[in-house]
Structure formats: C-alpha cells, structure tokens
Coordinates of C-alpha atoms in Angstrom, one line a residue:
X360 CA 124.2 97.9 129.9
X361 CA 121.5 98.5 127.3
X362 CA 117.8 97.3 127.9
X363 CA 114.3 97.3 126.8
X364 CA 115.4 99.8 124.0
X365 CA 112.8 99.8 120.9
X366 CA 113.9 101.0 117.5
X367 CA 112.7 101.8 114.2
X368 CA 114.2 101.0 111.2
X369 CA 114.4 103.8 108.3
X370 CA 116.9 102.7 105.7
X371 CA 117.4 98.7 104.4
X372 CA 120.1 97.5 102.9
X373 CA 122.2 97.5 106.0
X374 CA 123.0 94.1 108.1
X375 CA 121.4 93.7 111.6
X376 CA 124.6 93.7 113.6
X377 CA 125.8 96.7 111.9
X378 CA 123.0 98.6 111.8
X379 CA 123.2 97.8 115.8
X380 CA 126.3 99.1 116.5
X381 CA 125.6 102.2 114.8
X382 CA 122.6 102.2 117.1
X383 CA 124.2 101.5 120.2
X384 CA 128.3 102.2 119.4
X385 CA 129.1 101.5 123.3
X386 CA 128.9 97.7 122.3
X387 CA 130.9 95.3 120.5
X388 CA 130.4 93.4 117.3
X389 CA 130.8 90.1 119.3
X390 CA 128.1 91.3 122.4
X391 CA 126.3 92.1 119.1
X392 CA 126.5 88.7 117.9
X393 CA 126.0 87.1 121.2
X394 CA 122.2 89.0 121.6
X395 CA 121.1 88.0 118.7
X396 CA 122.1 84.5 119.6
X397 CA 121.0 84.1 122.9
X398 CA 117.1 85.9 121.2
X399 CA 117.7 89.0 123.1
X400 CA 117.3 90.9 119.8
X401 CA 113.7 90.5 117.9
X402 CA 112.6 92.2 114.5
X403 CA 108.5 92.8 114.0
X404 CA 108.8 90.5 117.5
X405 CA 111.0 87.5 115.9
X406 CA 114.3 86.1 116.6
X407 CA 116.4 87.2 113.8
X408 CA 119.5 85.9 112.2
X409 CA 123.0 88.2 111.8
X410 CA 123.8 88.3 109.1
X411 CA 119.6 89.1 108.4
X412 CA 119.7 92.9 105.7
X413 CA 117.5 94.5 106.8
X414 CA 114.6 95.9 104.1
X415 CA 113.8 99.4 106.5
X416 CA 110.4 99.6 108.5
X417 CA 111.3 97.0 109.9
X418 CA 111.2 97.5 114.5
X419 CA 113.9 96.6 116.3
X420 CA 113.4 95.5 119.6
X421 CA 116.8 95.3 122.5
X422 CA 115.7 93.0 125.3
X423 CA 119.2 93.1 127.0
X424 CA 122.9 94.0 125.2
X425 CA 126.3 94.7 127.0
X426 CA 128.0 97.3 125.8
X427 CA 131.7 97.3 125.8
X428 CA 132.0 98.9 129.9
X429 CA 130.1 95.9 131.4
X430 CA 133.4 93.5 129.8
X431 CA 134.5 92.8 133.2
X432 CA 134.6 89.6 135.1
X433 CA 131.9 88.7 137.5
X434 CA 132.7 88.8 141.2
X435 CA 131.4 85.6 142.5
X436 CA 132.1 84.6 145.8
X437 CA 134.0 81.2 146.2
X438 CA 135.3 80.6 149.6
X439 CA 137.4 77.3 148.5
X440 CA 139.8 80.2 146.8
X441 CA 142.2 81.2 149.0
X442 CA 145.4 82.7 148.8
X443 CA 148.9 81.3 149.1
X444 CA 150.7 84.4 149.0
X445 CA 149.5 88.1 149.9
X446 CA 151.1 91.4 149.9
X447 CA 149.9 95.0 148.8
X448 CA 151.4 94.1 145.2
X449 CA 150.9 90.4 144.4
X450 CA 148.4 87.4 145.4
X451 CA 148.9 83.8 144.4
X452 CA 146.7 80.9 143.9
X453 CA 147.0 77.2 143.7
X454 CA 144.4 76.5 141.3
X455 CA 142.4 73.3 141.5
X456 CA 142.4 71.4 138.3
X457 CA 139.0 71.7 136.6
X458 CA 138.5 75.2 137.0
X459 CA 139.2 77.6 134.2
X460 CA 141.9 80.4 135.2
X461 CA 139.7 83.1 132.9
X462 CA 136.2 83.4 131.7
X463 CA 135.9 83.6 128.0
X464 CA 132.9 86.0 128.5
X465 CA 131.6 88.5 130.8
X466 CA 128.3 86.1 131.9
X467 CA 130.7 82.9 132.6
X468 CA 130.8 82.3 136.1
X469 CA 133.1 79.6 138.1
X470 CA 136.4 80.6 137.0
X471 CA 138.9 81.4 139.3
X472 CA 139.1 85.3 138.6
X473 CA 135.3 85.4 139.4
X474 CA 136.4 84.4 142.5
X475 CA 139.3 86.9 142.8
X476 CA 137.4 89.9 142.1
X477 CA 134.9 88.9 144.4
X478 CA 137.0 88.9 147.6
X479 CA 139.8 91.7 145.5
X480 CA 137.8 94.0 143.6
X481 CA 140.7 96.1 143.0
X482 CA 142.1 93.7 140.8
X483 CA 138.9 93.7 138.7
X484 CA 140.0 96.2 136.0
X485 CA 143.5 95.6 136.1
X486 CA 145.4 95.0 132.6
X487 CA 144.6 94.9 128.9
X488 CA 142.2 92.0 128.4
X489 CA 139.7 92.9 130.7
X490 CA 138.4 88.9 132.0
X491 CA 142.1 88.2 133.6
X492 CA 141.0 90.5 136.3
X493 CA 145.0 91.5 137.1
X494 CA 146.2 87.4 136.6
X495 CA 150.0 87.5 134.8
X496 CA 149.1 84.5 133.2
X497 CA 147.4 81.5 132.8
X498 CA 147.9 77.7 133.2
X499 CA 145.2 75.0 131.4
X500 CA 142.3 74.1 133.2
X501 CA 142.9 71.0 134.1
X502 CA 146.4 71.7 135.7
X503 CA 146.6 72.1 138.8
X504 CA 148.5 74.7 140.5
X505 CA 150.1 78.3 141.5
X506 CA 148.7 81.4 139.0
X507 CA 150.2 84.9 140.3
X508 CA 148.3 87.8 140.3
X509 CA 148.8 91.5 140.5
X510 CA 146.7 94.2 142.9
X511 CA 147.8 97.4 141.3
X512 CA 149.3 99.0 137.7
X513 CA 152.4 99.4 138.7
X514 CA 153.0 95.6 139.6
X515 CA 150.6 93.9 137.0
X516 CA 153.2 96.2 134.7
X517 CA 156.5 94.9 136.3
X518 CA 155.6 91.5 136.3
X519 CA 154.0 91.2 132.8
X520 CA 157.8 92.5 132.3
X521 CA 159.6 90.2 134.0
X522 CA 157.0 87.3 132.1
X523 CA 157.6 89.0 128.5
X524 CA 161.3 88.8 129.3
X525 CA 161.2 84.9 130.6
X526 CA 162.7 85.5 133.5
X527 CA 160.3 84.6 135.8
X528 CA 161.4 81.1 136.4
X529 CA 158.0 78.5 136.7
X530 CA 158.7 74.8 138.2
X531 CA 156.1 72.3 137.7
X532 CA 155.9 68.5 138.5
X533 CA 154.6 65.9 136.4
X534 CA 153.8 62.6 137.1
X535 CA 154.6 60.4 133.7
X536 CA 153.5 57.0 132.8
X537 CA 156.5 54.3 132.5
X538 CA 159.9 54.5 134.1
X539 CA 162.5 57.5 133.6
X540 CA 165.6 57.4 134.1
X541 CA 167.7 60.5 133.7
X542 CA 166.8 63.8 133.2
X543 CA 166.9 66.1 129.8
X544 CA 166.4 69.1 127.5
X545 CA 163.3 69.1 125.3
X546 CA 163.6 71.3 122.4
X547 CA 160.6 71.2 119.9
X548 CA 159.2 73.6 117.7
X549 CA 155.7 73.9 118.3
X550 CA 152.4 74.4 115.7
X551 CA 148.4 74.1 116.5
X552 CA 146.8 70.7 114.7
X553 CA 144.9 71.5 112.1
X554 CA 142.9 68.4 112.1
X555 CA 141.5 69.7 115.3
X556 CA 138.8 71.9 116.2
X557 CA 140.0 72.5 119.9
X558 CA 143.7 73.3 120.5
X559 CA 146.4 70.4 120.6
X560 CA 150.3 71.4 119.8
X561 CA 151.9 69.2 117.7
X562 CA 155.4 68.9 116.6
X563 CA 156.4 70.9 113.1
X564 CA 157.7 67.7 112.1
X565 CA 155.1 65.3 112.7
X566 CA 153.1 63.9 110.1
X567 CA 150.0 66.1 110.7
X568 CA 152.0 69.3 110.7
X569 CA 150.5 72.2 108.5
X570 CA 153.0 72.6 105.1
X571 CA 152.8 76.0 105.7
X572 CA 151.8 77.0 109.5
X573 CA 150.9 80.7 110.6
X574 CA 152.8 80.5 113.4
X575 CA 155.6 78.3 115.3
X576 CA 156.9 77.9 118.6
X577 CA 159.7 77.5 120.1
X578 CA 159.9 75.5 123.3
X579 CA 162.4 74.6 126.1
X580 CA 161.6 72.4 129.1
X581 CA 164.1 70.8 131.2
X582 CA 163.0 67.6 133.0
X583 CA 164.1 65.8 135.7
X584 CA 163.0 62.4 138.1
X585 CA 163.0 63.2 141.1
X586 CA 160.7 59.6 142.0
X587 CA 159.8 56.6 140.9
X588 CA 156.3 55.0 141.7
X589 CA 155.0 51.5 140.9
X590 CA 150.9 51.9 140.5
X591 CA 148.8 48.0 140.0
X592 CA 152.0 46.9 138.6
X593 CA 152.7 50.4 136.0
X594 CA 155.7 52.1 136.5
X595 CA 155.2 56.2 137.3
X596 CA 157.6 58.4 137.6
X597 CA 157.1 62.1 139.0
X598 CA 159.6 64.9 137.1
X599 CA 160.2 68.5 138.0
X600 CA 160.0 70.2 135.0
X601 CA 161.3 73.6 134.4
X602 CA 160.1 75.7 130.8
X603 CA 162.2 78.6 129.9
X604 CA 159.3 79.7 127.3
X605 CA 155.4 80.0 127.7
X606 CA 154.1 78.0 124.9
X607 CA 150.4 76.3 125.1
X608 CA 150.6 72.9 126.4
X609 CA 154.4 73.2 126.3
X610 CA 155.0 70.7 129.0
X611 CA 152.0 68.3 128.1
X612 CA 152.7 68.3 124.3
X613 CA 156.6 67.9 124.6
X614 CA 156.7 65.3 127.4
X615 CA 154.4 63.0 125.3
X616 CA 156.7 64.2 121.8
X617 CA 159.4 62.0 123.8
X618 CA 156.9 59.1 125.0
X619 CA 156.9 60.4 128.1
X620 CA 152.7 60.8 128.9
X621 CA 151.1 63.1 131.4
X622 CA 149.0 60.6 133.6
X623 CA 145.1 60.9 132.8
X624 CA 146.3 63.5 129.7
X625 CA 144.2 61.8 127.2
X626 CA 144.9 64.9 124.8
X627 CA 148.2 63.8 124.5
X628 CA 148.1 60.3 124.1
X629 CA 147.9 59.0 127.7
X630 CA 145.6 56.4 129.6
X631 CA 142.6 57.8 130.7
X632 CA 142.2 57.3 135.1
X633 CA 138.8 56.6 136.3
X634 CA 138.1 59.6 138.9
X635 CA 140.9 61.3 138.4
X636 CA 139.9 65.3 138.0
X637 CA 142.1 66.7 135.4
X638 CA 145.6 65.3 134.5
X639 CA 148.9 64.8 136.8
X640 CA 150.5 68.5 135.9
X641 CA 150.4 71.0 138.3
X642 CA 152.3 74.4 138.7
X643 CA 154.5 74.0 141.8
X644 CA 156.4 77.6 141.8
X645 CA 157.7 80.7 140.1
X646 CA 160.5 82.5 140.9
X647 CA 161.1 85.9 140.0
X648 CA 162.0 89.9 141.0
X649 CA 159.3 91.5 143.9
X650 CA 157.7 94.5 141.7
X651 CA 158.5 97.1 144.4
X652 CA 161.5 95.8 146.6
X653 CA 163.2 94.1 143.8
X654 CA 163.7 91.0 146.0
X655 CA 164.5 87.7 144.2
X656 CA 161.2 86.3 145.5
X657 CA 159.8 83.1 145.1
X658 CA 156.2 81.4 145.3
X659 CA 155.7 77.6 145.8
X660 CA 152.9 75.5 146.6
X661 CA 151.7 72.0 148.1
X662 CA 152.9 69.0 146.6
X663 CA 149.1 67.5 144.5
X664 CA 147.6 64.5 146.3
X665 CA 149.3 62.3 143.1
X666 CA 153.1 63.5 144.2
X667 CA 152.7 62.5 148.0

C-alpha cells in the first residue's frame, strides 16, 4: 500500500488518473479511481475528479492508495461460519442467505470468503480471481447453501476443469408458489434484461429482450416436485432442481418463466414474504470426482428451515 506520498507535477496536459498510474505503476486504474473518489488523493490540497487534466506545477498528495498486490480478500473471523466438509484438498460451506460469497473490493468485509481467508489462509491467494480466495463457484447472495473451496492449486485446477466441463452435478431445493403436479426439463436461451441497471435474466423471446444481445446463455434445468404444502390457504411446492449449465440466475429465471415463482424472489415476480431472509432457493449438494483420489464424491448440506 502506498501512503502519505507527495508528487510535484512537472508536465501538464495529462489526466490525473493517468498521471498517478505513471507515478505508481504498482497500483491499478480501479484502485486509483477509488482513491480519488474517496478523497484519498488531493491536488493542491483539495479533492479532485479523476478526469481532471493537470496543467503542470500542481502538488499531488496521496494519503492512501492500494497496489495490485493488496487485491486480496481481507481476513475477518466469523465464528458462525463452519465447514460442513473438510480434507486436505477441499472445503465446503453452507452459506446463509443474505451473505455474499465474495467481496467486490478488497476493502469489503462480511462475505463468506472473508471468513474463509481468516480461518484457512492457504486459500487466500488461490486461483485467477483474487477476491474469490479459492472459491470454485458462486451462488447468489440471497440463495443459501453449498459453496466449494479449494485448499491448494492442484485441487483448484482439477475442480475448475470439472466445472468448466459441466461434469459437476449440482442439486438445489426450491420452494415455489402454487401446486406443481409433475416434473420436467426447462430449456431457455437467456439474456440480460437491458431495461434494468442490475442483473436480471430473461428469455430471448420475451418482450424486453434486446434485438441484438451481446451474449446468449443457453440454460437447461430439470425439476421434480417432492412435497406439497398449504400455508395460510396458499399452495406451495418443494422442488428438487438439477442444473446442467451454470448461467447466472438460471434456476430463478427459468422457474419464473415457467410460472413457478420461488417464494420471496421478488426480482422474478414472487410475492414478498414478511421477515424472510433471502428467497427459498438452496444449493443442496454437488457430486464430482475428488481432485486427489479420483473417487466419485458427493457433499450435501442440511435442508433449510423452509424445506422441513
């Protein structure tokens, strides 16, 4: 980390962020932008905008600026996070709804990977995405359930290859509105909804779909009803769901498209449920080849409270 540095600008006509990157090549453009936005960069004693052009002769004061080597998950202990599976290669956690898997910035805390980095420091620098800390996949913040984490590079590479080949068999539980009598297979080409500033997936043939989407995601989901409930005169169905692809919001989007809305998943059209944390979707289990032994391995979490 770069702290309490003063720079005298000799040449003008350069943007502030570009000038800072030339002075501090060990940092990154994104860290420089964050430092400017937070007021940690001052020009002649005042906060400045990232796009401002320097005239020459200014004095820049760097209070605090992260470097590329600092872009790791911050270890923060969380006693409530405990592994449901652990060996020398892999860890598995039952992530609660409402907690993100990974931070979006190395300054963020409160995620699953902050707790993992604190208790299992060997995971912290694993993989090609520093803020994943060895996590092999993600689930949505408001989805609960299984998250797999590698403990060494060989295990990480083996498992990532299996995820890339779609040979990891992932099973979920979803509690949906209404009565679902039979199972089936859903197959959709999904695209990002361009009318929203945040992520939501819709079918390519829907009204809001872009005419020429940049990317189309083919999603295949199998579902089968395993239990029916009646809650205050409202029918609900517990589904076992298996996914063969790994598209963002795949289960949530495809079930909603098929008029099977996940309980409390308001983004995809479900009714709100008072005092419920997250929505009723749970990553139950994953089956794969163990990275060391090659044995078929399945790890399963406990059923969530809404599925008992």
